[in-house]
Structures are given as structure tokens and as C-alpha cells.
Short mmCIF file of C-alpha atoms and ligand atoms in Angstrom, two decimals:
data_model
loop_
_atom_site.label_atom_id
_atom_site.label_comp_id
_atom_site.label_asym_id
_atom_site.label_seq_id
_atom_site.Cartn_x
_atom_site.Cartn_y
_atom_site.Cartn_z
CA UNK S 1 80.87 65.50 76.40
CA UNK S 2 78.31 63.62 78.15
CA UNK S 3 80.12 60.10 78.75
CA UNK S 4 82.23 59.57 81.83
CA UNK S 5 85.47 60.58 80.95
CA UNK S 6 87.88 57.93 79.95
CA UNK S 7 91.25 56.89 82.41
CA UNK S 8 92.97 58.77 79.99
CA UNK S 9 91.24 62.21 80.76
CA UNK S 10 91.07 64.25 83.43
CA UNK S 11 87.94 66.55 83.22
CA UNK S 12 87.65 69.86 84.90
CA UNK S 13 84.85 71.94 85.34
CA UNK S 14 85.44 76.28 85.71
CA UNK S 15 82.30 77.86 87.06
CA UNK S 16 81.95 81.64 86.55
CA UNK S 17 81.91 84.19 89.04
CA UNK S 18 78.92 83.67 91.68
CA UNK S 19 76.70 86.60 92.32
CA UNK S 20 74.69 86.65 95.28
CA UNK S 21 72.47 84.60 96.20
CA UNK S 22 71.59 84.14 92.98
CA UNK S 23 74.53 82.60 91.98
CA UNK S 24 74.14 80.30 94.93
CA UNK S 25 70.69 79.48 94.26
CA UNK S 26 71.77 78.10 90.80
CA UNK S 27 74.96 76.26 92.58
CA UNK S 28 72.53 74.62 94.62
CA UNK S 29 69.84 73.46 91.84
CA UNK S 30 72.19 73.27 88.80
CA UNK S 31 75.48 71.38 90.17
CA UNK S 32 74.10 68.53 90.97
CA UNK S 33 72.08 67.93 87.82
CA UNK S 34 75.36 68.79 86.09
CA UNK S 35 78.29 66.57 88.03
CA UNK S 36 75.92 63.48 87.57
CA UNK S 37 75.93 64.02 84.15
CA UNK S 38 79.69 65.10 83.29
CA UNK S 39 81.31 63.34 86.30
CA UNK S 40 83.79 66.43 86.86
CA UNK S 41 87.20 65.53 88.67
CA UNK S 42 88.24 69.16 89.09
CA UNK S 43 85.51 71.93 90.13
CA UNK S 44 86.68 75.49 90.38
CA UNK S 45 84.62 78.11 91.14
CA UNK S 46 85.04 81.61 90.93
CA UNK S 47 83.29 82.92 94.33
CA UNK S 48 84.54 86.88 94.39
CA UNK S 49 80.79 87.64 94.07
CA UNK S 50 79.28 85.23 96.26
CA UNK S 51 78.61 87.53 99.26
CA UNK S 52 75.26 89.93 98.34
CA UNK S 53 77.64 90.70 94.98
CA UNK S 54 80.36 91.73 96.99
CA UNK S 55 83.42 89.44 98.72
CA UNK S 56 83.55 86.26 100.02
CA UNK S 57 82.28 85.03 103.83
CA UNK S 58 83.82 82.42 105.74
CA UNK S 59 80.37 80.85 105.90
CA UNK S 60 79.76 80.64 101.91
CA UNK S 61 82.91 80.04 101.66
CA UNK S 62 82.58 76.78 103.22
CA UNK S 63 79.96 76.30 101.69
CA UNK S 64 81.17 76.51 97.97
CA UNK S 65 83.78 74.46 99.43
CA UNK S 66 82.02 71.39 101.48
CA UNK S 67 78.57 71.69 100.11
CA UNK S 68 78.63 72.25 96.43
CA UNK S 69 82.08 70.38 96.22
CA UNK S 70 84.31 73.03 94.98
CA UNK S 71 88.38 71.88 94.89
CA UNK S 72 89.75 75.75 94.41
CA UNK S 73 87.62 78.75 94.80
CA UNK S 74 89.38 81.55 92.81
CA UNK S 75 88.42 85.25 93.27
CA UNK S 76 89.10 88.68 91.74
CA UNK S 77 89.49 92.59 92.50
CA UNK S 78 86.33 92.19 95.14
CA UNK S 79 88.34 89.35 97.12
CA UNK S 80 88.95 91.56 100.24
CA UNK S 81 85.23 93.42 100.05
CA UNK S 82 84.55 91.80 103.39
CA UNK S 83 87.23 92.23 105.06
CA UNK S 84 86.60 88.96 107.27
CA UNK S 85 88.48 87.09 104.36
CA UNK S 86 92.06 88.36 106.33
CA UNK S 87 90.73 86.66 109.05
CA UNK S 88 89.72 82.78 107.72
CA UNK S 89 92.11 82.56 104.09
CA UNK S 90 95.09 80.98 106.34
CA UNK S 91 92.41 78.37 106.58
CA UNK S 92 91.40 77.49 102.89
CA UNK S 93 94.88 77.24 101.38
CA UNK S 94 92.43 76.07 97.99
CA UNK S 95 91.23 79.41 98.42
CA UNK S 96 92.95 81.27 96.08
CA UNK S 97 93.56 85.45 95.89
CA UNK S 98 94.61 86.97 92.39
CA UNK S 99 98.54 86.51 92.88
CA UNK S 100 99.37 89.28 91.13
CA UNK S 101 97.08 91.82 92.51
CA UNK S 102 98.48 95.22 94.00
CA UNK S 103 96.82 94.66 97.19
CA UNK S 104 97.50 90.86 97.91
CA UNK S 105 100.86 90.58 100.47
CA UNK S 106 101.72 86.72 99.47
CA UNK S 107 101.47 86.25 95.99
CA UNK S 108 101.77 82.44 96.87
CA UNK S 109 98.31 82.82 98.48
CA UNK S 110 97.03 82.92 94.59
CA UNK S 111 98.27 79.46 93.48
CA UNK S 112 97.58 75.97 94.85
CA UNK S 113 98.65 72.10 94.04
CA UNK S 114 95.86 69.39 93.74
CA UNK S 115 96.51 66.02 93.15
CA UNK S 116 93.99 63.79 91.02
CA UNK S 117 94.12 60.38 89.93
CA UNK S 118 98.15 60.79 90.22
CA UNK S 119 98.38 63.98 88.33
CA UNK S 120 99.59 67.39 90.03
CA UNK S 121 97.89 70.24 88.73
CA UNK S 122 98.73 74.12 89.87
CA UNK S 123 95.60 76.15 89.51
CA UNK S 124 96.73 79.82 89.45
CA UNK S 125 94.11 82.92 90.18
CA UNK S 126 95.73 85.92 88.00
CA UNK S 127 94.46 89.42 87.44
CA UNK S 128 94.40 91.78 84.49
CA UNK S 129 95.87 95.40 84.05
CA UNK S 130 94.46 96.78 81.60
CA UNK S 131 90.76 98.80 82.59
CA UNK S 132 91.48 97.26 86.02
CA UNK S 133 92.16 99.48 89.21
CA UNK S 134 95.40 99.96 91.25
CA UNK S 135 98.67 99.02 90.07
CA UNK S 136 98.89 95.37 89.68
CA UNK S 137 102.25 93.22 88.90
CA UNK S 138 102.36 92.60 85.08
CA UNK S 139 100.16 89.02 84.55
CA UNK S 140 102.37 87.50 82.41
CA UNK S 141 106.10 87.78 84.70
CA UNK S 142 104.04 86.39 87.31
CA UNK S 143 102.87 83.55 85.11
CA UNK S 144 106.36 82.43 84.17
CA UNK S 145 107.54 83.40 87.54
CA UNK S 146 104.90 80.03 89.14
CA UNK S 147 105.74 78.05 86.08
CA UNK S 148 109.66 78.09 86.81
CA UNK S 149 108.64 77.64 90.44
CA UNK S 150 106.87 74.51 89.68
CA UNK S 151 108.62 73.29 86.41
CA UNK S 152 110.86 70.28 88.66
CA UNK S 153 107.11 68.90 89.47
CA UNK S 154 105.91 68.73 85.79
CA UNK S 155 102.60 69.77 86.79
CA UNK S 156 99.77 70.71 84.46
CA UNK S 157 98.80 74.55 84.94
CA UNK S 158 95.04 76.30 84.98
CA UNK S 159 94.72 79.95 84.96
CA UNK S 160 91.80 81.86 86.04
CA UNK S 161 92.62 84.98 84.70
CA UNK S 162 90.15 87.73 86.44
CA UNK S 163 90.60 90.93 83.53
CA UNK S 164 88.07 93.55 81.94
CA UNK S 165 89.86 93.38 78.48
CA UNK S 166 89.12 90.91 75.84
CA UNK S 167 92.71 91.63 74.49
CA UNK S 168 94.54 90.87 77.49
CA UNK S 169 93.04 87.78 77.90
CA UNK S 170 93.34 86.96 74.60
CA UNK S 171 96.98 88.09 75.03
CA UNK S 172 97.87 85.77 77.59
CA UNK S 173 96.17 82.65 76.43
CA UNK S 174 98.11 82.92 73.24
CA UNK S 175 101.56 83.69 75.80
CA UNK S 176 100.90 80.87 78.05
CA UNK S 177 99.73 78.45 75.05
CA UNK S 178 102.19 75.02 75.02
CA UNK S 179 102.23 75.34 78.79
CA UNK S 180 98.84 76.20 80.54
CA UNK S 181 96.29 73.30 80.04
CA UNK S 182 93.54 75.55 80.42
CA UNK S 183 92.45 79.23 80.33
CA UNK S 184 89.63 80.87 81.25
CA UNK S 185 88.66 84.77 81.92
CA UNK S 186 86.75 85.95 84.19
CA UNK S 187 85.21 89.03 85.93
CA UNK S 188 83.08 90.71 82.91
CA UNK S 189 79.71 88.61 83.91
CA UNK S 190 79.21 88.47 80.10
CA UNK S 191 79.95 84.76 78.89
CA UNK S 192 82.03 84.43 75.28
CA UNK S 193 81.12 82.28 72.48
CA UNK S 194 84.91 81.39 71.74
CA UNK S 195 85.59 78.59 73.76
CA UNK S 196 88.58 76.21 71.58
CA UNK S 197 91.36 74.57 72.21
CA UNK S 198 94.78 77.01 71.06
CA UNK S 199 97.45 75.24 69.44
CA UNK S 200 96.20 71.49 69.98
CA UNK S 201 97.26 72.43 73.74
CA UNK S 202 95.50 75.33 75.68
CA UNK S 203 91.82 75.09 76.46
CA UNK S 204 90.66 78.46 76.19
CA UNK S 205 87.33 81.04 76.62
CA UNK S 206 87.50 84.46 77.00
CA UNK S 207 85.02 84.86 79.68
CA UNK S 208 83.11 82.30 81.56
CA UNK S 209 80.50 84.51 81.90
CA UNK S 210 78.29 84.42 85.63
CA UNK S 211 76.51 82.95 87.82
CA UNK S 212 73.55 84.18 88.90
CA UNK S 213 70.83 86.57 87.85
CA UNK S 214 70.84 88.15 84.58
CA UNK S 215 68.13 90.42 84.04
CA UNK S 216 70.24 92.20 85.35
CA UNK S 217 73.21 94.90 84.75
CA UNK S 218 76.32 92.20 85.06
CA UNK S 219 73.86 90.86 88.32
CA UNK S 220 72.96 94.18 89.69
CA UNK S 221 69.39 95.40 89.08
CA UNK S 222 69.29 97.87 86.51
CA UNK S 223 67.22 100.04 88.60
CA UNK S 224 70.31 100.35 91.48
CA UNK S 225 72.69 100.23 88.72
CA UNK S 226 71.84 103.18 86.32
CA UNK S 227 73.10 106.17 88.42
CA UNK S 228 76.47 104.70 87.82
CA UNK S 229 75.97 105.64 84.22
CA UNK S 230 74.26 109.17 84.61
CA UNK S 231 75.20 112.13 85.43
CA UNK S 232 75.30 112.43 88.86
CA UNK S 233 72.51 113.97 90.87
CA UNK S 234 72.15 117.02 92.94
CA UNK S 235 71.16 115.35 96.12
CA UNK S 236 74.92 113.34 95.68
CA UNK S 237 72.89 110.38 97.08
CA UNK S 238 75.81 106.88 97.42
CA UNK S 239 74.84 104.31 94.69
CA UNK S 240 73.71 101.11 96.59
CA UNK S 241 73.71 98.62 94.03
CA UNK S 242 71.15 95.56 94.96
CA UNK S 243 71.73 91.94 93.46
CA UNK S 244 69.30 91.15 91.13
CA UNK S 245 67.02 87.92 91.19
CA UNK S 246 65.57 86.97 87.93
CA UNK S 247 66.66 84.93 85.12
CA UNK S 248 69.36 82.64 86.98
CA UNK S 249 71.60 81.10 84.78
CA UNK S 250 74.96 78.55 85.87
CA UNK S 251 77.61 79.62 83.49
CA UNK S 252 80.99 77.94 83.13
CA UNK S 253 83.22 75.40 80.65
CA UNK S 254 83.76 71.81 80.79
CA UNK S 255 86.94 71.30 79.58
CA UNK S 256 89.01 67.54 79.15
CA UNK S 257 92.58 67.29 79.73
CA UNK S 258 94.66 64.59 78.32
CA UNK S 259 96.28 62.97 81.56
CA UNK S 260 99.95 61.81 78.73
CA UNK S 261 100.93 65.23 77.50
CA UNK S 262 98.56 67.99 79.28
CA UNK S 263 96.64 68.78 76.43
CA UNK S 264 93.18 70.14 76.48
CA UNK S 265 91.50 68.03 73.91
CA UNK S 266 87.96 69.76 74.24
CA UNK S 267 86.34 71.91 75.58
CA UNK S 268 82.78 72.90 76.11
CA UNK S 269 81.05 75.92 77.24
CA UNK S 270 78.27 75.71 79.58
CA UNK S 271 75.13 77.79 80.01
CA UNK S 272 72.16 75.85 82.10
CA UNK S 273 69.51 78.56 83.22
CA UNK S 274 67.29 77.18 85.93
CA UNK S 275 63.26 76.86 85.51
CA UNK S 276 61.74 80.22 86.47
CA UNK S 277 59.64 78.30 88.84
CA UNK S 278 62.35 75.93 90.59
FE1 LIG Q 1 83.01 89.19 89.30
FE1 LIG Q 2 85.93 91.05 89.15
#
């Protein structure tokens, strides 16, 4: 996948979850590099992570969105960690909250339109139930819920769906497959090696995996993260987890979609680790 894509393709690129600053670090060196070489017409970034690990600012928000070039910013269970986000989202309708999540008022506020090179597309942000706290609206009525919504359009549908299990996900590729261009999971921080194409339709990977540090525990250092796993201590002390900053890798999936019938017809996974000295 390294020619321009033809007229007859519409390529989109899915970057995983940013951690940090990290995550941005590697937006900053590796995007570039990367859009000159795949030309991109789509870029969707997961940013749920992008603040210290934790939320999304208004500042980095813009800045996913008018400096690195992102179209939709999706997000996750840590979309309201800084609570500033209730503040600016009415201003980044591309911003996108996990519709179906237990805490998010609008569930419209997790689905936009984007228009390129005469196609609609409707990028959804979904969340998972299964491992996942509070007591989010089942995935998969909200799925078909949007797709009636839109269906008068004819628009071609991408999910980010932001889930801990590999079944679910699996789950709801194979549910949504004849009618969601692409799939791709997020939130584990752990990239899959099953990126394919489901049914000559659905482009599909498990988990896109991060961006950001990864000596790391999912982009925590292990030294912060380890009480989580232990026992806990006498002294009761809080667990302040600290970004990590080594090993910085850009993780996401190129993926082409076929501009006649909506069909993914291939898909690419995308690790690029930047130069420990860069
Ligand atoms: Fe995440
Ligand atoms: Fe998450």
C-alpha cells in the first residue's frame, strides 16, 4: 500500500489511542513521514489518552485536530478524565464521545458525517460491555440504531469500537460485517496481528494497539504501575501512575475503501517506532 490511492479508493488511516506525550511525540515525528507516503484521505485518531494518559484538553485537542491533521478524534471510558472536555466538545462536533457509554447524555455526540471526494461517511465511536465499567447501552442496538438513522444517506460506516474483550470485538465485527466498511478496536494498548478484510466487505483488527511509549505497562511505567497488581500496602498510599517515555512506537491500520460498493479491499496494519535518538 505504498502508491497513491487510485480515484476509485478512498483510504483511511485509524491511529491508536495516544498516550501522553509520548503518543504526541510520535504524532509529531511519525505522521508526517507516514501521510507523504500513504496519502491518507481520512485520519482518525483515537486521543482518550492524549492528556498525561488521562482525558483530552481543549489545547491537544486542537492540536490533534489542526496540527497533526486529524478529521475525527474518537475517545473511550477516559473521555471525561478532565473534566474541561464538558466545557469545549460543543465546539469539535468531529470530536466524538463513545455513543453508547453510560455516562455520555447525547448519544449523537458519538457519531459524525464527513464528506470526501463526494462520499459521506459516518464514523461512529462505540464502547464495549464486557470487562468494562458502569452500565453501558448494549453496542450492537446502538449500532443498528445510527445505521437506520443514516440508511436514506447511503453512507459508508467506521466503527471505533473502544472494548477490553477480544470476543466482543470480534463479536461485533462479524454483526456489523456487509454494512460497516471498517472496524477497528481499541482501548487494550496491545496491537493485534489479525488485521483482514471479513466477508470481502468489513476491514477489520482487533486492536489498533497505542501510541506512545511501550516499555511500559499499556504506557504507564511499570514502576507506578505495579501496586495496581499487588497486594495493597499498609501505608494505603493512592497509586499515581506516571506515563512512561521509552520505546515510542505510532500504531494504527491503513485501510482502502472501495468508493462503488463500500468495501474494504485491504487493509494494513501499521507499527512505525521512532529512532531512540529522534
Ligand atoms: Fe486508551
Ligand atoms: Fe480505554
Amino acid at each position: 500500500m505504498t502508491e497513491n490511492p487510485s480515484t476509485d479508493l478512498l483510504r483511511i488511516l485509524a491511529i491508536g489511542d495516544i498516550v501522553g506525550r509520548a503518543g504526541r511525540r510520535c504524532l509529531e515525528l511519525l505522521l508526517p513521514p507516514l501521510r507523504e507516503k500513504h496519502r491518507p484521505d481520512i485520519v482518525i485518531i483515537n486521543g482518550e489518552n492524549a492528556a498525561g494518559g488521562f482525558g483530552l484538553t481543549e489545547k491537544i485537542c486542537r492540536q490533534l485536530f489542526q496540527d497533526y491533521g486529524a478529521d475525527v478524534i474518537t475517545t473511550g471510558n477516559h473521555w471525561q478524565d478532565k473534566k474541561e472536555i464538558y466545557q469545549f466538545k460543543k465546539d469539535y462536533e468531529n470530536l466524538l464521545l463513545p455513543s453508547n457509554m453510560y455516562n455520555v447524555q447525547d448519544s449523537s455526540s458519538g457519531y459524525c458525517q464527513i464528506s470526501v471526494k463526494g462520499q459521506n461517511f459516518v464514523i461512529i465511536s462505540l464502547t464495549g460491555r464486557v470487562f468494562m465499567k458502569g452500565e453501558n447501552r448494549c453496542p450492537f442496538q446502538a449500532f443498528d440504531e445510527i445505521y437506520e438513522h443514516f440508511q436514506s444517506d447511503r453512507p459508508y460506516f467506521i466503527v471505533d469500537f473502544h472494548a477490553e474483550a477480544t470476543s466482543e470485538k470480534q463479536a461485533f465485527a462479524h454483526y456489523v460485517t456487509g454494512r460497516a466498511s471498517l472496524v477497528f478496536g481499541t482501548h487494550t494498548h496491545c496491537p493485534t496481528a489479525d488485521e483482514r478484510v471479513l466477508d470481502q466487505f468489513t476491514g477489520y483488527q482487533t486492536d489498533l494497539g497505542m501510541t506512545g511509549a511501550y516499555d511500559s505497562v499499556i504506557g504507564m511505567t511499570y514502576e507506578s504501575a505495579l501496586p495496581a497488581f499487588l497486594p495493597p500496602s499498609p501505608q494505603k498510599k493512592k497509586i499515581r501512575f506516571e506515563p512512561a517515555k521509552k520505546d515510542l512506537w505510532l500504531c494504527g491500520l491503513l485501510a482502502d475503501i472501495d468508493t462503488r460498493s463500500g468495501a474494504a479491499v485491504c487493509v494494513q496494519r501499521i507499527r512505525n517506532e521512532l529512532r531512540p535518538d529522534a
